Tab-separated table of C-alpha atoms and ligand atoms in Angstrom:
chain	number	residue	atom	x	y	z
A	30	MET	CA	12.547	0.387	0.741
A	31	ALA	CA	11.470	3.087	2.729
A	32	GLN	CA	13.871	4.279	5.363
A	33	ASP	CA	13.288	3.484	8.785
A	34	CYS	CA	10.503	1.060	8.015
A	35	VAL	CA	10.105	-1.461	10.063
A	36	PHE	CA	8.095	-3.680	7.701
A	37	CYS	CA	10.053	-3.003	4.626
A	38	LYS	CA	13.463	-4.271	6.950
A	39	ILE	CA	11.361	-7.577	7.870
A	40	ALA	CA	10.988	-7.655	4.166
A	41	VAL	CA	14.284	-7.389	3.135
A	42	GLY	CA	15.502	-9.599	5.960
A	43	GLU	CA	17.519	-6.964	7.766
A	44	LEU	CA	15.043	-7.358	10.500
A	45	SER	CA	14.435	-10.848	11.978
A	46	ALA	CA	10.704	-12.541	12.021
A	47	GLN	CA	8.964	-15.794	12.372
A	48	VAL	CA	7.895	-15.897	8.759
A	49	GLU	CA	5.447	-18.065	7.720
A	50	MET	CA	5.066	-17.769	3.858
A	51	GLU	CA	6.860	-15.534	1.122
A	52	ASN	CA	6.668	-15.224	-2.765
A	53	GLU	CA	7.563	-12.361	-5.045
A	54	ASP	CA	5.806	-9.574	-3.741
A	55	ILE	CA	4.132	-10.784	-0.405
A	56	ILE	CA	5.543	-12.194	2.998
A	57	ALA	CA	4.072	-13.540	6.273
A	58	PHE	CA	5.178	-13.299	9.666
A	59	ARG	CA	4.272	-13.998	13.153
A	60	ASP	CA	3.035	-10.603	15.031
A	61	ILE	CA	5.534	-9.390	17.823
A	62	HIS	CA	2.778	-8.803	19.933
A	63	PRO	CA	0.180	-11.617	19.305
A	64	GLU	CA	-3.606	-10.917	19.941
A	65	ALA	CA	-4.563	-14.406	19.390
A	66	PRO	CA	-3.418	-17.832	19.470
A	67	VAL	CA	-2.481	-17.360	15.517
A	68	HIS	CA	-1.522	-13.642	14.840
A	69	ILE	CA	0.175	-13.079	11.478
A	70	LEU	CA	0.531	-10.010	9.791
A	71	ILE	CA	0.518	-10.316	5.613
A	72	ILE	CA	2.317	-7.587	3.682
A	73	PRO	CA	3.172	-6.167	0.487
A	74	LYS	CA	7.103	-6.167	-0.194
A	75	LYS	CA	6.917	-2.758	-1.680
A	76	HIS	CA	6.611	-0.209	0.705
A	77	ILE	CA	2.736	1.439	0.397
A	78	ALA	CA	2.240	2.812	3.813
A	79	SER	CA	-1.441	2.270	3.630
A	80	LEU	CA	-4.650	0.635	2.022
A	81	VAL	CA	-5.715	4.163	0.616
A	82	ASP	CA	-2.311	4.278	-1.612
A	83	VAL	CA	-3.268	1.226	-3.107
A	84	THR	CA	-3.383	1.515	-7.171
A	85	ASP	CA	-4.701	-0.765	-10.010
A	86	LYS	CA	-1.294	-1.703	-10.658
A	87	ASP	CA	-1.371	-3.654	-6.649
A	88	SER	CA	-4.530	-5.430	-7.360
A	89	GLY	CA	-2.530	-8.917	-8.275
A	90	MET	CA	-0.965	-8.230	-5.160
A	91	LEU	CA	-3.916	-7.417	-2.950
A	92	GLY	CA	-5.285	-11.005	-4.481
A	93	ARG	CA	-2.463	-12.716	-3.620
A	94	ILE	CA	-2.538	-11.429	0.339
A	95	GLN	CA	-6.164	-12.752	0.298
A	96	LEU	CA	-5.352	-16.231	-1.260
A	97	ALA	CA	-2.204	-16.298	1.488
A	98	ALA	CA	-4.561	-15.567	4.230
A	99	ALA	CA	-6.939	-18.319	3.208
A	100	GLU	CA	-3.585	-20.861	3.021
A	101	LEU	CA	-2.654	-19.574	6.294
A	102	ALA	CA	-5.303	-20.537	7.824
A	103	GLU	CA	-5.806	-24.050	6.543
A	104	LYS	CA	-2.242	-24.381	7.579
A	105	HIS	CA	-3.300	-23.392	10.961
A	106	LYS	CA	-6.410	-25.433	11.213
A	107	LEU	CA	-8.544	-22.257	11.536
A	108	ASP	CA	-11.174	-24.242	10.271
A	109	ARG	CA	-13.618	-22.906	13.388
A	110	GLY	CA	-12.995	-19.644	11.693
A	111	PHE	CA	-10.554	-16.395	11.479
A	112	ARG	CA	-10.421	-12.373	11.124
A	113	LEU	CA	-8.471	-10.851	8.198
A	114	VAL	CA	-8.345	-6.821	8.646
A	115	THR	CA	-6.186	-3.849	7.617
A	116	ASN	CA	-6.005	-0.985	10.080
A	117	CYS	CA	-6.175	2.352	8.077
A	118	GLY	CA	-4.894	5.610	9.491
A	119	HIS	CA	-4.795	7.100	12.672
A	120	GLU	CA	-8.469	5.951	14.096
A	121	GLY	CA	-8.430	2.595	11.994
A	122	GLY	CA	-5.988	1.907	14.722
A	123	GLN	CA	-2.479	2.322	12.262
A	124	THR	CA	0.434	1.992	13.723
A	125	VAL	CA	2.831	0.652	11.280
A	126	GLU	CA	2.627	3.088	8.165
A	127	HIS	CA	3.117	-0.420	5.564
A	128	LEU	CA	0.314	-1.800	4.449
A	129	HIS	CA	-0.341	-4.486	6.321
A	130	TYR	CA	-2.964	-7.518	6.569
A	131	HIS	CA	-3.646	-8.553	10.236
A	132	LEU	CA	-4.749	-12.866	10.352
A	133	LEU	CA	-6.652	-13.358	13.796
A	134	GLY	CA	-7.808	-16.793	14.809
A	135	GLY	CA	-7.193	-19.914	17.561
A	136	ARG	CA	-9.482	-18.339	19.705
A	137	GLN	CA	-13.508	-16.594	19.473
A	138	LEU	CA	-12.860	-12.669	18.275
A	139	THR	CA	-15.928	-10.468	19.496
A	140	TRP	CA	-17.368	-8.078	17.191
A	141	PRO	CA	-17.400	-4.876	17.073
A	142	PRO	CA	-13.691	-4.081	17.706
A	143	GLY	CA	-12.963	-1.014	20.570
B	11	DGP	P1	-0.862	-1.798	13.481
B	11	DGP	O1	-2.104	-1.059	14.678
B	11	DGP	O2	-2.892	-2.347	12.356
B	11	DGP	O3	-0.238	-1.013	12.654
B	11	DGP	O4	-0.326	-2.934	13.532
B	11	DGP	C1	0.980	-2.760	13.699
B	11	DGP	C2	1.540	-4.646	14.181
B	11	DGP	O5	2.708	-4.560	13.925
B	11	DGP	C3	1.140	-4.690	16.007
B	11	DGP	O6	0.043	-5.370	15.905
B	11	DGP	C4	2.616	-5.256	16.195
B	11	DGP	C5	3.701	-5.361	14.915
B	11	DGP	N1	4.699	-4.978	15.072
B	11	DGP	C6	5.344	-4.160	15.137
B	11	DGP	N2	6.858	-3.646	15.028
B	11	DGP	C7	7.057	-5.001	14.539
B	11	DGP	C8	8.372	-5.859	14.490
B	11	DGP	O7	9.466	-5.360	14.826
B	11	DGP	N3	7.997	-7.236	14.017
B	11	DGP	C9	6.596	-8.260	14.123
B	11	DGP	N4	7.218	-8.999	14.067
B	11	DGP	N5	5.797	-6.923	14.277
B	11	DGP	C10	5.705	-6.038	14.761
C-alpha cells in the first residue's frame, strides 16, 4: 500500500466507496465524479502507478480487469455499448497515480475524446 494514495485506501477499506465487485486482486467501485450514468473504476488492489509500470507478473490481474469489466457491463445491462479506458500519465489525463480503468456506459459516448 502506498502512503497517501486514495485508491490504496479504498482497496483496504480505509476510505469508503460504493463497491461494485471485489476479488483477491482487484476491486471495482463507482467514480466519485461520474461522467456517464454508469461510471465504475476497476483497479488492482496492489499499488501500481500506471499502465507503464505493469510487468509480466501482472498479466493475470490485467486479464481479470477485462473480465470484470465485461461482467459489470452485463450486470448494468450495457447491451448497447460501453467503453473501458485507462488514462496514462499527464497528457493521457491521469489524475490519480494508481492504475485504474474507467468503465463508462449508459449514454452515447463520443469519439475522439477531448
Ligand atoms: P483519472 O483522471 O483517469 O486519473 O481518473 C481518476 C478518477 O478517480 C476521476 O474520475 C475521479 C475519481 N476519484 C478520485 N478520487 C476519488 C475517490 O476518493 N473516490 C472515488 N470513488 N473516486 C475518486
